[in-house]
CSV table of C-alpha atoms and ligand atoms in Angstrom, one decimal:
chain,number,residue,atom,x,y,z
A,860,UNK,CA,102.1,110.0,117.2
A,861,UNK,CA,101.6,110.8,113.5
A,862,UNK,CA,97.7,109.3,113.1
A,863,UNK,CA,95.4,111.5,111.7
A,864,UNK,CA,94.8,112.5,108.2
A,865,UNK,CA,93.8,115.9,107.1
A,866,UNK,CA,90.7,115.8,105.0
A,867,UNK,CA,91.1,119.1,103.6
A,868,UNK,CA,87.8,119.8,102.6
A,869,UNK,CA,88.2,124.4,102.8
A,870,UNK,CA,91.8,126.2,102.3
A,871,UNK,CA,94.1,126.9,105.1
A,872,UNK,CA,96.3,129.5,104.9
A,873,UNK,CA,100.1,128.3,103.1
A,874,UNK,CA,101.9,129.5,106.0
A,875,UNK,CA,99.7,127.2,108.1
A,876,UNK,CA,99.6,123.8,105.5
A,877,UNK,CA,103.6,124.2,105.9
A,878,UNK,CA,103.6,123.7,109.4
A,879,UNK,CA,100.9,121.3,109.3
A,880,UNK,CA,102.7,119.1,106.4
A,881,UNK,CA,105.0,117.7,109.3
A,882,UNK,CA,102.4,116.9,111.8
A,883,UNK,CA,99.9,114.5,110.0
A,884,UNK,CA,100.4,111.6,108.0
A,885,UNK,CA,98.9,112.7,104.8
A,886,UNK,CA,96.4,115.0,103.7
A,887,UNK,CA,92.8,114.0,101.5
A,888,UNK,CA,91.7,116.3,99.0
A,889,UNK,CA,88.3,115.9,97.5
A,890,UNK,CA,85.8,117.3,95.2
A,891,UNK,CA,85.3,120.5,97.4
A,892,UNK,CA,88.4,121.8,97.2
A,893,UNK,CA,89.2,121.0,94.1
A,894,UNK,CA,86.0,122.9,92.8
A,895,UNK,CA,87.1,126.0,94.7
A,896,UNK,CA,91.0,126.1,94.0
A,897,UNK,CA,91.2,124.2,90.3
A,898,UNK,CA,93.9,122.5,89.7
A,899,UNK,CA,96.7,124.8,89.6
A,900,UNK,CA,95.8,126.0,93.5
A,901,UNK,CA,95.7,122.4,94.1
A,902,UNK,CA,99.1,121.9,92.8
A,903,UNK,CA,100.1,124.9,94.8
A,904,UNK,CA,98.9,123.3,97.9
A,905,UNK,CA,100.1,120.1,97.7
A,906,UNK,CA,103.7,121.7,97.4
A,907,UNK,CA,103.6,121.9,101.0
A,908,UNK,CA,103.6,118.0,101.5
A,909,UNK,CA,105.5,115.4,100.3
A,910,UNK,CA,104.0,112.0,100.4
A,911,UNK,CA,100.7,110.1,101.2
A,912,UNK,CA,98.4,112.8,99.2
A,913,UNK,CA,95.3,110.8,99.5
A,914,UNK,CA,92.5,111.9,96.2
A,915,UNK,CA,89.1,111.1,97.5
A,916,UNK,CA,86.8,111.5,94.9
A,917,UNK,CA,84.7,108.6,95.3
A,918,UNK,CA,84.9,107.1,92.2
A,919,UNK,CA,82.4,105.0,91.2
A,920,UNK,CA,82.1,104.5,87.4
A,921,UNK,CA,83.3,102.0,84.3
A,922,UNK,CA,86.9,101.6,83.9
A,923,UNK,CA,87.6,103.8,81.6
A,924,UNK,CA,86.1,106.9,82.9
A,925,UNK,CA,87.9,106.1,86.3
A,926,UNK,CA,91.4,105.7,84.5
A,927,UNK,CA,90.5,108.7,82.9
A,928,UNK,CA,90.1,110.7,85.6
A,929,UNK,CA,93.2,109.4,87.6
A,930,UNK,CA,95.4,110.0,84.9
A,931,UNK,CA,94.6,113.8,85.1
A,932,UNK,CA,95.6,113.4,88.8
A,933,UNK,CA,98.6,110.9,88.7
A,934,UNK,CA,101.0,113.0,89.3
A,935,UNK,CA,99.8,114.8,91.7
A,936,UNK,CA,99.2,112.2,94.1
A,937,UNK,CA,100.4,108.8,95.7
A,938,UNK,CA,96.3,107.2,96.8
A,939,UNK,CA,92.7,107.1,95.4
A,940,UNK,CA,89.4,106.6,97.1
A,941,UNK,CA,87.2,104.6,95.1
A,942,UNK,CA,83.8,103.2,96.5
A,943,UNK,CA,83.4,99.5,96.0
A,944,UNK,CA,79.6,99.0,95.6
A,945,UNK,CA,80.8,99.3,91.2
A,946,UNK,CA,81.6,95.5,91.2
A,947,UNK,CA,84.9,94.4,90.1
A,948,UNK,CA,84.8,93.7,86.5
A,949,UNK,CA,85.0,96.1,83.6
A,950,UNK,CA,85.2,98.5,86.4
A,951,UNK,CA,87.4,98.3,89.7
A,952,UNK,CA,89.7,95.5,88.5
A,953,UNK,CA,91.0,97.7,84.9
A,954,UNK,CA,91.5,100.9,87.6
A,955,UNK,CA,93.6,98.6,89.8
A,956,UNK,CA,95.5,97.2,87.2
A,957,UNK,CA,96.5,101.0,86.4
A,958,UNK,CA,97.0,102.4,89.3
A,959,UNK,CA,99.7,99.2,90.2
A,960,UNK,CA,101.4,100.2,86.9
A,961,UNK,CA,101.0,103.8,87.9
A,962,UNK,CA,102.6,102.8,91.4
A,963,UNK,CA,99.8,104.4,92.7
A,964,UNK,CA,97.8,103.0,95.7
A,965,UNK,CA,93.7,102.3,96.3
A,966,UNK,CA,91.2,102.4,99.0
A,967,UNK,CA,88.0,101.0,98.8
A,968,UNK,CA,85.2,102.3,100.7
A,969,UNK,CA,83.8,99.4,102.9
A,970,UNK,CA,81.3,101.3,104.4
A,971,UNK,CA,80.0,105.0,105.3
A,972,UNK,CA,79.9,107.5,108.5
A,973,UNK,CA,76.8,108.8,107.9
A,974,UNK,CA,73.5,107.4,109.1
A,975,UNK,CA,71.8,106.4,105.8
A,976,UNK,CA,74.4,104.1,104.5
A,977,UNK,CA,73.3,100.5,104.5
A,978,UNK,CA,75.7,97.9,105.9
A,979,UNK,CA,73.2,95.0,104.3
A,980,UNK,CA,75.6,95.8,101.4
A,981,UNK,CA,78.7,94.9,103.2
A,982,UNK,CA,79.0,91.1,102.4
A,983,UNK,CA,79.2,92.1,98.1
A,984,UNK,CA,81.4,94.7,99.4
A,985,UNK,CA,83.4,92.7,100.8
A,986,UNK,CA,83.8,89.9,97.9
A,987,UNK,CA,84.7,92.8,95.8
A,988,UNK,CA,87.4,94.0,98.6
A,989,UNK,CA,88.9,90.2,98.6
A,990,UNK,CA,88.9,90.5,94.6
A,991,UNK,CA,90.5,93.7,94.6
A,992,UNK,CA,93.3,93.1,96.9
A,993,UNK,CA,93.5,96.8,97.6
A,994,UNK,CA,96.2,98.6,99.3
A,995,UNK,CA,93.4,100.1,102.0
A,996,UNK,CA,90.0,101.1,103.3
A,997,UNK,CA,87.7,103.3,104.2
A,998,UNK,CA,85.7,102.0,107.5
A,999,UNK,CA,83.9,104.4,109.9
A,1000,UNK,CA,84.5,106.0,113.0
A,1001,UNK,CA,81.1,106.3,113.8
A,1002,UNK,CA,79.9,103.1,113.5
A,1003,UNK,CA,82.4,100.7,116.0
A,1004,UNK,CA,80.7,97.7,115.0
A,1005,UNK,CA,81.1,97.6,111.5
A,1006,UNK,CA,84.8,98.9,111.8
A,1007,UNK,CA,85.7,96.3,113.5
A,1008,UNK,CA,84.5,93.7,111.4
A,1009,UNK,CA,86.3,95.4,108.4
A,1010,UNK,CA,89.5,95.2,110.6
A,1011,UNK,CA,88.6,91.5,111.4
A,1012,UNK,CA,87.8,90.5,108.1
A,1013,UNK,CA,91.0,92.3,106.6
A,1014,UNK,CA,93.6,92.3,109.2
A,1015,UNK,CA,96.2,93.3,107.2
A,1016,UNK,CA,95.0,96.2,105.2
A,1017,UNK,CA,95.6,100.1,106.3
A,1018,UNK,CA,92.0,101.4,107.2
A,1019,UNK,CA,91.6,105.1,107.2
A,1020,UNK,CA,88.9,106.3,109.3
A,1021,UNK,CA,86.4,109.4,108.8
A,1022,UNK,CA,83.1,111.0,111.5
A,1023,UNK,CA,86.0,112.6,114.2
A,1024,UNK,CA,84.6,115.2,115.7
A,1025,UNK,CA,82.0,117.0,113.4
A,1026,UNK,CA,80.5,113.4,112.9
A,1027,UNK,CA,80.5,112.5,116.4
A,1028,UNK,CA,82.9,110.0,116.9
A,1029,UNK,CA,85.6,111.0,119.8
A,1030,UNK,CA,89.4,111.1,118.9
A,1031,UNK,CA,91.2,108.1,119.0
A,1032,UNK,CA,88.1,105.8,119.2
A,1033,UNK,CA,88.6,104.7,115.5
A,1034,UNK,CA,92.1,103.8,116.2
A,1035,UNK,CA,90.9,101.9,119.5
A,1036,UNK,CA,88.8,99.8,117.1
A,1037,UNK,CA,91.3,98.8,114.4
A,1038,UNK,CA,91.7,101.8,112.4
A,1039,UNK,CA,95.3,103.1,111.2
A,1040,UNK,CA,94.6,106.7,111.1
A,1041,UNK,CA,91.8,108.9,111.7
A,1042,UNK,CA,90.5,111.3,108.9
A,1043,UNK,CA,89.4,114.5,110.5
A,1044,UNK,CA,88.3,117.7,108.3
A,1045,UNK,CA,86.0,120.6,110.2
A,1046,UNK,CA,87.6,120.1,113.6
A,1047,UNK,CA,91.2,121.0,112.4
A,1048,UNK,CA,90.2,123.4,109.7
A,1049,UNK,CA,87.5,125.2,111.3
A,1050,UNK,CA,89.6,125.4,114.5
A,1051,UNK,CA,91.5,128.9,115.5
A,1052,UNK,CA,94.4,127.0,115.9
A,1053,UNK,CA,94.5,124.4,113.8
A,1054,UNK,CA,98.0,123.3,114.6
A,1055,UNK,CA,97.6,123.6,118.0
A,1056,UNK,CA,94.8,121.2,117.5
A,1057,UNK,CA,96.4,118.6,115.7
A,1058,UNK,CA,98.8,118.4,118.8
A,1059,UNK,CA,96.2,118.2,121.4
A,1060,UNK,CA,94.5,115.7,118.9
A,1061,UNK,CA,97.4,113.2,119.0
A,1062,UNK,CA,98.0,113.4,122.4
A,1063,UNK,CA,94.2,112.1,122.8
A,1064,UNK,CA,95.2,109.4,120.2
A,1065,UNK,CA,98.0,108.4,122.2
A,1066,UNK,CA,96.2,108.5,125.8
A,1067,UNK,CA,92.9,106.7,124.1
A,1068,UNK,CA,95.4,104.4,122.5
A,1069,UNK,CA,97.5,103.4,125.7
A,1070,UNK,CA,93.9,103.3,127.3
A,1071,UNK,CA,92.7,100.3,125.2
A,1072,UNK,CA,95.5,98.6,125.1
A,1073,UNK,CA,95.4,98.5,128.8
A,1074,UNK,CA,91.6,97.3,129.2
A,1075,UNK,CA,92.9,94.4,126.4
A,1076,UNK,CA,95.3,92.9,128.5
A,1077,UNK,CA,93.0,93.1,131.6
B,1744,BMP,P1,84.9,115.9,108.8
B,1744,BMP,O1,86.0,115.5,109.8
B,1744,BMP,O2,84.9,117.4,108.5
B,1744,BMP,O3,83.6,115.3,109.1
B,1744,BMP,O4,85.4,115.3,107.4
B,1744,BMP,C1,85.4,114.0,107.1
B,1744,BMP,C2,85.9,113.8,105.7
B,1744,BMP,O5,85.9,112.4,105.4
B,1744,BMP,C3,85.2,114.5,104.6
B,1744,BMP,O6,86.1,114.8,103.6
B,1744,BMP,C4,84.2,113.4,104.1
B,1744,BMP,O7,83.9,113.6,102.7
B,1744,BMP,C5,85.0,112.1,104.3
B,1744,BMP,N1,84.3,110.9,104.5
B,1744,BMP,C6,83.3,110.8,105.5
B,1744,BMP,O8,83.0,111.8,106.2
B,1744,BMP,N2,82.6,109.7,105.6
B,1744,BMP,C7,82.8,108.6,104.9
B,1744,BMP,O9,82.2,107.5,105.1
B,1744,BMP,C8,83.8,108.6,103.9
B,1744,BMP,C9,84.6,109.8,103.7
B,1744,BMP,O10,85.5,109.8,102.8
């Protein structure tokens, strides 16, 4: 079972990203990491994998700063994260339109893992997701509720799932509740082993998984 997502938030070592590269189903880099390696140690990194190199920047400005920004990063990457709370016009809907030209795929944040965010929002954020017609989501682990509903509302979109672990939610739980992967950062990277924990990691996913499915069909 190939279901989490590394959010690579700190480095690992190269010897370590290689054998990892096989073992998850893509890999998010953000802000952090970028800050601390530039670009070129990015580019360095992401020579270990091959596809699904998720940016997560949160973007959240005018169009034209936001096409900007991904064209430093197009070729370096195949998805962006970009929060939907902008509005579509003059904003989300000029990014999409280049990043479809770009061949280069978008999730909108539909809501957050941590405690502040307000899910009052959700119904504009969800126009603006039926506008977009993105390629997937961002929907938390740590809130099963609102996940669902983002899988229920838009059954057919890949929703990525962050709070694993360091945030509380429990492996596999995201996936139990609609998600397609699970985004985990700390509890891989921090880990003495972080290979070893991925493994142990998706055979929870896959006993949690086979779990649910089970008490469905009771
Ligand atoms: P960790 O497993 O270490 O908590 O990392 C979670 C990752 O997902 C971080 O990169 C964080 O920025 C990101 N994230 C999140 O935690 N909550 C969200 O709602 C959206 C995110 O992208």
């Amino acid at each position: 079972m190939n279901k989490i997502i590394l959010a690579l938030d700190e480095p690992l070592d190269y010897k370590i990203l290689k054998d990892i590269s096989s073992q998850v189903a893509g890999i998010k880099i953000g802000w952090p990491l970028i800050l601390e390696q530039g670009l070129e140690g990015i580019k360095n990194i992401l020579k270990n994998f091959d596809n699904n190199i998720i940016f997560d920047l949160k973007l959240a400005d005018i169009d034209s700063t936001m096409i900007k920004i991904t064209t430093h990063l197009k070729n370096l990457g195949d998805s962006f994260i970009v929060h939907a709370f902008v509005g579509y016009n003059e904003s989300i809907r000029e990014l999409k339109e280049f990043l479809d030209k770009e061949n280069k795929k978008m999730y909108l944040v539909s809501s957050m893992s941590h405690k502040g965010w307000n899910d009052n929002f959700y119904p504009y954020i969800k126009e603006v997701i039926k506008m977009t017609n993105p390629y997937g989501l961002v929907a938390p682990a740590t809130r099963p509720k609102i996940l669902k509903t983002v899988k229920k509302d838009f059954p057919e979109k890949i929703i990525i799932s962050p709070g694993i672990g360091a945030q509380g939610a429990k492996i596999g739980d995201a996936l139990c509740n609609g998600a397609n992967y699970e985004i985990i950062g700390r509890s891989i990277y921090n880990s003495k082993d972080p290979i070893g924990t991925i493994l142990e990691f998706q055979k929870i996913q896959e006993e949690r998984l086979n779990e649910c499915k089970r008490a469905e069909t009771r």
